[in-house]
Tab-separated table of C-alpha atoms and ligand atoms in Angstrom:
chain	number	residue	atom	x	y	z
A	1	MET	CA	42.151	-62.770	-48.565
A	2	ASN	CA	39.870	-59.908	-47.744
A	3	GLU	CA	38.480	-59.304	-51.220
A	4	THR	CA	36.501	-56.483	-52.685
A	5	ASN	CA	37.395	-54.161	-55.513
A	6	ASP	CA	38.137	-50.947	-53.693
A	7	LYS	CA	41.526	-50.232	-52.177
A	8	PRO	CA	41.978	-50.907	-48.460
A	9	LEU	CA	42.012	-47.975	-46.047
A	10	LEU	CA	44.826	-49.680	-44.152
A	11	HIS	CA	47.147	-52.103	-45.867
A	12	ILE	CA	49.883	-53.841	-43.930
A	13	GLU	CA	52.137	-55.536	-46.448
A	14	LYS	CA	54.601	-58.251	-45.432
A	15	MET	CA	55.505	-56.349	-42.280
A	16	GLU	CA	58.284	-57.476	-39.985
A	17	VAL	CA	58.808	-55.862	-36.568
A	18	VAL	CA	61.958	-56.278	-34.491
A	19	TYR	CA	62.451	-55.268	-30.823
A	20	HIS	CA	65.896	-54.089	-29.638
A	21	ASN	CA	67.389	-55.041	-33.026
A	22	VAL	CA	67.210	-58.709	-32.088
A	23	LEU	CA	63.748	-60.004	-31.243
A	24	THR	CA	61.516	-60.512	-34.285
A	25	ALA	CA	57.968	-60.246	-32.926
A	26	VAL	CA	56.081	-59.937	-36.214
A	27	GLN	CA	57.219	-61.915	-39.227
A	28	GLY	CA	55.966	-60.771	-42.608
A	29	ILE	CA	52.266	-60.283	-41.939
A	30	SER	CA	49.796	-58.841	-44.428
A	31	ILE	CA	46.467	-57.382	-43.312
A	32	GLU	CA	43.867	-55.385	-45.202
A	33	VAL	CA	41.257	-53.210	-43.541
A	34	ARG	CA	38.617	-51.670	-45.786
A	35	GLU	CA	36.688	-48.525	-45.127
A	36	ASN	CA	33.872	-48.944	-42.589
A	37	GLN	CA	34.840	-52.528	-41.839
A	38	ILE	CA	35.461	-53.972	-38.406
A	39	VAL	CA	38.441	-56.290	-38.800
A	40	ALA	CA	39.401	-58.579	-35.929
A	41	LEU	CA	42.997	-59.581	-35.292
A	42	LEU	CA	42.819	-62.630	-33.037
A	43	GLY	CA	45.459	-64.623	-31.235
A	44	THR	CA	46.658	-65.800	-27.857
A	45	ASN	CA	48.995	-63.944	-25.540
A	46	GLY	CA	52.345	-63.101	-27.156
A	47	ALA	CA	51.155	-63.637	-30.743
A	48	GLY	CA	52.200	-60.135	-31.795
A	49	LYS	CA	48.854	-58.342	-31.842
A	50	THR	CA	49.827	-55.362	-29.681
A	51	THR	CA	53.080	-55.038	-31.597
A	52	THR	CA	51.070	-54.816	-34.823
A	53	LEU	CA	48.870	-52.037	-33.400
A	54	ARG	CA	51.956	-50.220	-32.098
A	55	ALA	CA	53.420	-50.377	-35.592
A	56	VAL	CA	50.270	-48.906	-37.155
A	57	SER	CA	49.898	-46.181	-34.510
A	58	GLY	CA	53.603	-45.288	-34.512
A	59	PHE	CA	54.272	-46.213	-30.894
A	60	LEU	CA	56.989	-48.789	-31.587
A	61	GLY	CA	59.814	-46.392	-30.750
A	62	ILE	CA	58.829	-46.180	-27.105
A	63	ASP	CA	59.566	-49.902	-26.835
A	64	ASP	CA	62.734	-49.736	-28.944
A	65	ALA	CA	61.180	-51.557	-31.871
A	66	LYS	CA	61.084	-50.906	-35.621
A	67	VAL	CA	59.348	-52.020	-38.780
A	68	THR	CA	62.335	-53.640	-40.497
A	69	GLU	CA	60.604	-55.083	-43.584
A	70	GLY	CA	57.436	-54.362	-45.483
A	71	LEU	CA	55.042	-51.441	-45.549
A	72	ILE	CA	52.060	-49.961	-43.800
A	73	ARG	CA	49.855	-47.919	-46.096
A	74	PHE	CA	47.062	-45.695	-44.840
A	75	ARG	CA	44.930	-44.198	-47.626
A	76	GLY	CA	47.823	-45.036	-49.914
A	77	ASP	CA	50.499	-43.192	-47.877
A	78	GLU	CA	53.345	-45.142	-46.313
A	79	ILE	CA	53.295	-44.630	-42.555
A	80	GLN	CA	55.661	-47.284	-41.202
A	81	ASN	CA	58.172	-45.932	-38.658
A	82	ARG	CA	56.591	-42.490	-38.713
A	83	PRO	CA	56.161	-40.666	-35.390
A	84	PRO	CA	52.870	-41.120	-33.537
A	85	HIS	CA	51.769	-37.470	-33.741
A	86	LEU	CA	51.919	-37.528	-37.555
A	87	ILE	CA	49.977	-40.772	-37.645
A	88	THR	CA	47.346	-39.426	-35.240
A	89	GLN	CA	46.954	-36.374	-37.469
A	90	LYS	CA	45.985	-38.696	-40.297
A	91	GLY	CA	43.070	-39.963	-38.212
A	92	ILE	CA	44.459	-43.181	-36.740
A	93	VAL	CA	43.576	-43.385	-33.042
A	94	LEU	CA	44.614	-46.103	-30.612
A	95	VAL	CA	42.644	-47.378	-27.633
A	96	PRO	CA	45.554	-49.007	-25.809
A	97	GLU	CA	45.618	-52.173	-23.738
A	98	GLN	CA	46.760	-50.321	-20.612
A	99	ASP	CA	46.978	-46.788	-19.212
A	100	LYS	CA	43.787	-45.836	-20.960
A	101	VAL	CA	42.503	-43.145	-18.601
A	102	PHE	CA	43.919	-40.606	-16.186
A	103	ASP	CA	43.148	-42.016	-12.733
A	104	ASN	CA	43.411	-38.633	-11.011
A	105	LEU	CA	41.068	-36.838	-13.382
A	106	THR	CA	37.305	-37.127	-13.395
A	107	VAL	CA	35.439	-38.698	-16.282
A	108	GLU	CA	34.575	-35.272	-17.625
A	109	GLU	CA	38.175	-34.022	-17.279
A	110	ASN	CA	39.404	-37.099	-19.121
A	111	LEU	CA	37.043	-36.251	-21.953
A	112	GLN	CA	38.155	-32.609	-21.916
A	113	VAL	CA	41.790	-33.641	-22.369
A	114	SER	CA	40.885	-35.469	-25.552
A	115	ALA	CA	38.600	-32.768	-26.830
A	116	SER	CA	41.350	-30.180	-26.333
A	117	VAL	CA	43.734	-31.931	-28.737
A	118	ARG	CA	41.254	-31.646	-31.595
A	119	LYS	CA	42.189	-28.380	-33.227
A	120	ASP	CA	41.288	-28.760	-36.848
A	121	ARG	CA	38.167	-30.854	-36.577
A	122	THR	CA	35.047	-28.824	-36.138
A	123	SER	CA	32.270	-31.371	-35.872
A	124	ARG	CA	31.058	-32.419	-32.436
A	125	GLU	CA	33.017	-29.534	-30.949
A	126	ASN	CA	32.544	-28.795	-27.241
A	127	SER	CA	29.987	-31.494	-27.004
A	128	TYR	CA	30.052	-34.744	-25.111
A	129	ASP	CA	26.398	-35.272	-25.829
A	130	PHE	CA	27.020	-37.867	-28.452
A	131	ILE	CA	29.349	-39.693	-26.050
A	132	PHE	CA	26.854	-39.665	-23.182
A	133	ASN	CA	24.211	-40.678	-25.651
A	134	TYR	CA	26.092	-43.906	-26.364
A	135	PHE	CA	27.506	-44.401	-22.879
A	136	ALA	CA	24.747	-43.233	-20.555
A	137	VAL	CA	26.509	-44.749	-17.573
A	138	LEU	CA	29.425	-42.358	-18.113
A	139	ALA	CA	27.088	-39.398	-17.766
A	140	SER	CA	25.988	-40.702	-14.393
A	141	VAL	CA	29.616	-40.919	-13.177
A	142	ARG	CA	30.907	-37.808	-14.943
A	143	ASN	CA	32.369	-36.360	-11.711
A	144	ARG	CA	33.963	-39.601	-10.550
A	145	LEU	CA	37.751	-39.992	-10.694
A	146	GLY	CA	39.076	-42.305	-13.388
A	147	GLY	CA	40.729	-44.445	-10.736
A	148	TYR	CA	37.367	-45.301	-9.180
A	149	LEU	CA	35.662	-46.534	-12.327
A	150	SER	CA	34.713	-50.148	-12.929
A	151	GLY	CA	36.524	-52.065	-15.669
A	152	GLY	CA	33.615	-51.589	-18.053
A	153	GLU	CA	33.334	-47.865	-17.328
A	154	ARG	CA	37.095	-47.458	-17.852
A	155	GLN	CA	36.836	-49.139	-21.208
A	156	MET	CA	33.885	-46.923	-22.177
A	157	LEU	CA	35.813	-43.819	-21.169
A	158	SER	CA	38.822	-44.987	-23.102
A	159	ILE	CA	36.756	-45.539	-26.241
A	160	SER	CA	35.042	-42.183	-25.676
A	161	THR	CA	38.279	-40.229	-25.466
A	162	ALA	CA	39.398	-41.912	-28.687
A	163	LEU	CA	36.092	-41.011	-30.370
A	164	LEU	CA	36.585	-37.346	-29.433
A	165	CYS	CA	39.688	-37.413	-31.655
A	166	ASN	CA	37.413	-38.105	-34.647
A	167	PRO	CA	39.108	-41.289	-35.831
A	168	LEU	CA	39.019	-42.484	-39.399
A	169	LEU	CA	40.608	-45.697	-38.180
A	170	LEU	CA	40.129	-46.784	-34.579
A	171	LEU	CA	42.631	-49.335	-33.268
A	172	VAL	CA	41.300	-51.183	-30.218
A	173	ASP	CA	43.622	-53.352	-28.141
A	174	GLU	CA	41.786	-56.022	-26.106
A	175	LEU	CA	38.448	-54.412	-25.449
A	176	SER	CA	37.394	-57.500	-23.478
A	177	LEU	CA	40.364	-57.749	-21.121
A	178	GLY	CA	39.240	-58.410	-17.552
A	179	LEU	CA	35.560	-57.786	-18.262
A	180	ALA	CA	32.593	-60.085	-17.616
A	181	PRO	CA	31.195	-61.746	-20.786
A	182	ILE	CA	27.928	-59.828	-20.607
A	183	ILE	CA	29.773	-56.488	-20.458
A	184	VAL	CA	32.011	-57.573	-23.332
A	185	GLU	CA	28.999	-58.386	-25.465
A	186	GLU	CA	27.357	-55.080	-24.639
A	187	LEU	CA	30.531	-53.116	-25.412
A	188	MET	CA	31.169	-54.970	-28.653
A	189	ASN	CA	27.638	-54.299	-29.873
A	190	LEU	CA	27.901	-50.680	-28.862
A	191	LEU	CA	31.186	-50.338	-30.728
A	192	LYS	CA	29.536	-51.706	-33.846
A	193	THR	CA	26.594	-49.317	-33.510
A	194	ILE	CA	28.905	-46.321	-33.018
A	195	ARG	CA	31.026	-47.403	-35.985
A	196	THR	CA	27.928	-47.559	-38.163
A	197	GLU	CA	26.413	-44.285	-36.965
A	198	GLN	CA	29.632	-42.246	-36.822
A	199	GLY	CA	31.175	-43.856	-39.897
A	200	PHE	CA	34.704	-44.976	-39.152
A	201	THR	CA	36.782	-48.119	-39.508
A	202	VAL	CA	37.963	-50.465	-36.756
A	203	LEU	CA	40.897	-52.808	-36.319
A	204	LEU	CA	40.064	-54.805	-33.214
A	205	VAL	CA	42.730	-56.892	-31.468
A	206	GLU	CA	41.313	-59.634	-29.270
A	207	GLN	CA	42.065	-62.855	-27.436
A	208	ASN	CA	38.303	-63.163	-27.031
A	209	ALA	CA	37.543	-64.536	-30.490
A	210	LEU	CA	33.879	-65.187	-29.810
A	211	GLY	CA	33.235	-61.587	-28.825
A	212	ALA	CA	35.236	-60.107	-31.683
A	213	LEU	CA	33.813	-62.374	-34.372
A	214	GLY	CA	30.336	-61.400	-33.189
A	215	ILE	CA	30.817	-57.922	-34.654
A	216	ALA	CA	33.655	-58.325	-37.180
A	217	ASP	CA	33.307	-58.249	-40.957
A	218	TYR	CA	36.567	-60.106	-41.391
A	219	GLY	CA	39.133	-61.770	-39.164
A	220	TYR	CA	42.789	-62.745	-39.051
A	221	VAL	CA	44.338	-65.234	-36.644
A	222	MET	CA	47.878	-64.581	-35.524
A	223	GLU	CA	50.321	-67.046	-33.966
A	224	ASN	CA	53.972	-66.494	-33.135
A	225	GLY	CA	54.179	-63.333	-35.196
A	226	ARG	CA	52.508	-64.764	-38.307
A	227	ILE	CA	49.012	-64.748	-39.743
A	228	VAL	CA	48.012	-68.408	-39.823
A	229	PHE	CA	44.430	-68.057	-40.989
A	230	ASP	CA	42.029	-65.442	-42.242
A	231	GLY	CA	38.455	-65.356	-43.413
A	232	ASP	CA	34.978	-64.078	-42.783
A	233	PRO	CA	33.610	-64.682	-39.267
A	234	ASN	CA	31.541	-67.719	-40.257
A	235	ARG	CA	34.514	-69.392	-41.848
A	236	LEU	CA	36.691	-68.665	-38.822
A	237	ARG	CA	34.044	-69.829	-36.369
A	238	SER	CA	33.629	-73.112	-38.192
A	239	HIS	CA	37.326	-73.941	-38.133
A	240	GLN	CA	37.899	-76.758	-35.667
A	241	ASP	CA	41.093	-75.452	-34.091
A	242	ILE	CA	39.618	-72.016	-33.656
A	243	GLN	CA	36.578	-73.545	-32.025
A	244	GLU	CA	38.734	-75.490	-29.621
A	245	PHE	CA	41.317	-72.944	-28.685
A	246	TYR	CA	39.635	-69.611	-29.043
A	247	LEU	CA	35.977	-70.369	-28.636
A	248	GLY	CA	36.284	-73.150	-26.052
A	249	GLN	CA	33.840	-75.355	-27.899
A	250	GLY	CA	36.032	-78.432	-28.396
A	251	GLU	CA	34.828	-81.811	-27.226
A	252	ARG	CA	36.493	-82.621	-23.953
A	253	GLU	CA	37.658	-86.130	-24.695
A	254	THR	CA	39.184	-85.261	-28.017
A	255	ARG	CA	40.466	-81.876	-26.983
A	256	LYS	CA	44.100	-81.607	-27.959
A	257	SER	CA	46.657	-79.696	-25.994
A	258	TYR	CA	47.707	-76.375	-27.381
A	259	ARG	CA	51.133	-77.799	-28.120
A	260	GLU	CA	49.653	-80.706	-30.082
A	261	VAL	CA	47.756	-78.328	-32.294
A	262	LYS	CA	50.929	-76.377	-32.914
A	263	GLN	CA	52.636	-79.627	-33.874
A	264	TYR	CA	49.771	-80.383	-36.188
A	265	ARG	CA	50.027	-76.952	-37.664
A	266	ARG	CA	53.682	-77.422	-38.456
A	267	THR	CA	52.934	-80.493	-40.533
A	268	ARG	CA	49.771	-79.200	-42.143
A	269	ARG	CA	49.895	-75.466	-42.787
A	270	TRP	CA	46.553	-73.711	-42.984
A	271	TYR	CA	47.784	-71.871	-45.952
A	272	GLY	CA	51.172	-70.992	-47.383
B	1	LIG	N1	58.729	-53.978	-25.182
B	1	LIG	C1	59.097	-55.185	-25.650
B	1	LIG	N2	60.397	-55.551	-25.704
B	1	LIG	C2	60.758	-56.754	-26.161
B	1	LIG	N3	59.907	-57.674	-26.622
B	1	LIG	C3	58.607	-57.367	-26.611
B	1	LIG	C4	58.123	-56.125	-26.119
B	1	LIG	N4	56.773	-56.110	-26.218
B	1	LIG	C5	56.431	-57.301	-26.752
B	1	LIG	N5	57.525	-58.063	-26.977
B	1	LIG	C6	57.539	-59.419	-27.537
B	1	LIG	O1	56.881	-59.441	-28.781
B	1	LIG	C7	56.078	-60.604	-28.914
B	1	LIG	C8	54.657	-60.203	-29.211
B	1	LIG	O2	54.122	-59.506	-28.104
B	1	LIG	P1	52.762	-58.698	-28.189
B	1	LIG	O3	52.728	-57.927	-29.456
B	1	LIG	O4	52.600	-57.955	-26.931
B	1	LIG	O5	51.697	-59.896	-28.275
B	1	LIG	P2	50.122	-59.905	-27.984
B	1	LIG	O6	49.632	-58.513	-27.947
B	1	LIG	O7	49.555	-60.715	-29.095
B	1	LIG	O8	49.952	-60.591	-26.661
B	1	LIG	C9	56.234	-61.396	-27.613
B	1	LIG	O9	57.188	-62.395	-27.826
B	1	LIG	C10	56.730	-60.360	-26.648
B	1	LIG	O10	57.551	-60.951	-25.684
B	2	LIG	MG1	48.616	-57.512	-26.463
């Protein structure tokens, strides 16, 4: 596992999440995120990544779901099944997969909405300078409506509004979704720079393993609601199945179908 001596900032312990009292989407996963790390949670569509972020950010209730087993600890405090506003107050901020920006507000108005919810935090007050410093392109479209932004600009605005909430832990759901590879790379690198300069921690959910592992300090791979593999980025990148199914580097002739790999996984577990 993700080993160092200090206690994790976020510790998900054997968490199970159930939708509508019947559908178990996450089955006993454990994840550790240490201060100032970028941890990637990888997996294909339907693996349970968004559900995990909803559990951490407190937004499960909206979808009629609950943490039914296990714990989520943030700085030692249990936060599972707590309401989102209390979790946000602790410094956990989500950049969601969808509905990230207000389409009918300008870039600047979107930023103002976020800035206005920061009551108790004094640093960076009334200033978007540090945002425009990182995302110069946003400055150039500051009067444009959210609905007219490009995919990359939308993502930048979404990250920016989250940053204005002064996160201790930033949860990012599919930064790469729908973006060209070059934009993804640029955004990932920028996220890492901002993390380092502003000093916060990131849990990054991604289907794009290559992009995420490029900046992550540690990674977990999720399948069907379980963590099937974890390790440092080099270890994950060198794993054959991950190369084939997440990084697209498998040899064509020998490339197995996704189902075959699942079959293989059933008979030979990556770890218990
Ligand atoms: N609102 C919901 N109601 C019922 N089931 C859901 C809901 N959202 C997600 N699920 C189910 O939970 C599982 C995990 O989904 P999700 O967390 O969105 O995966 P990922 O983000 O990895 O694509 C899927 O089987 C999905 O169908
Ligand atoms: Mg998702």
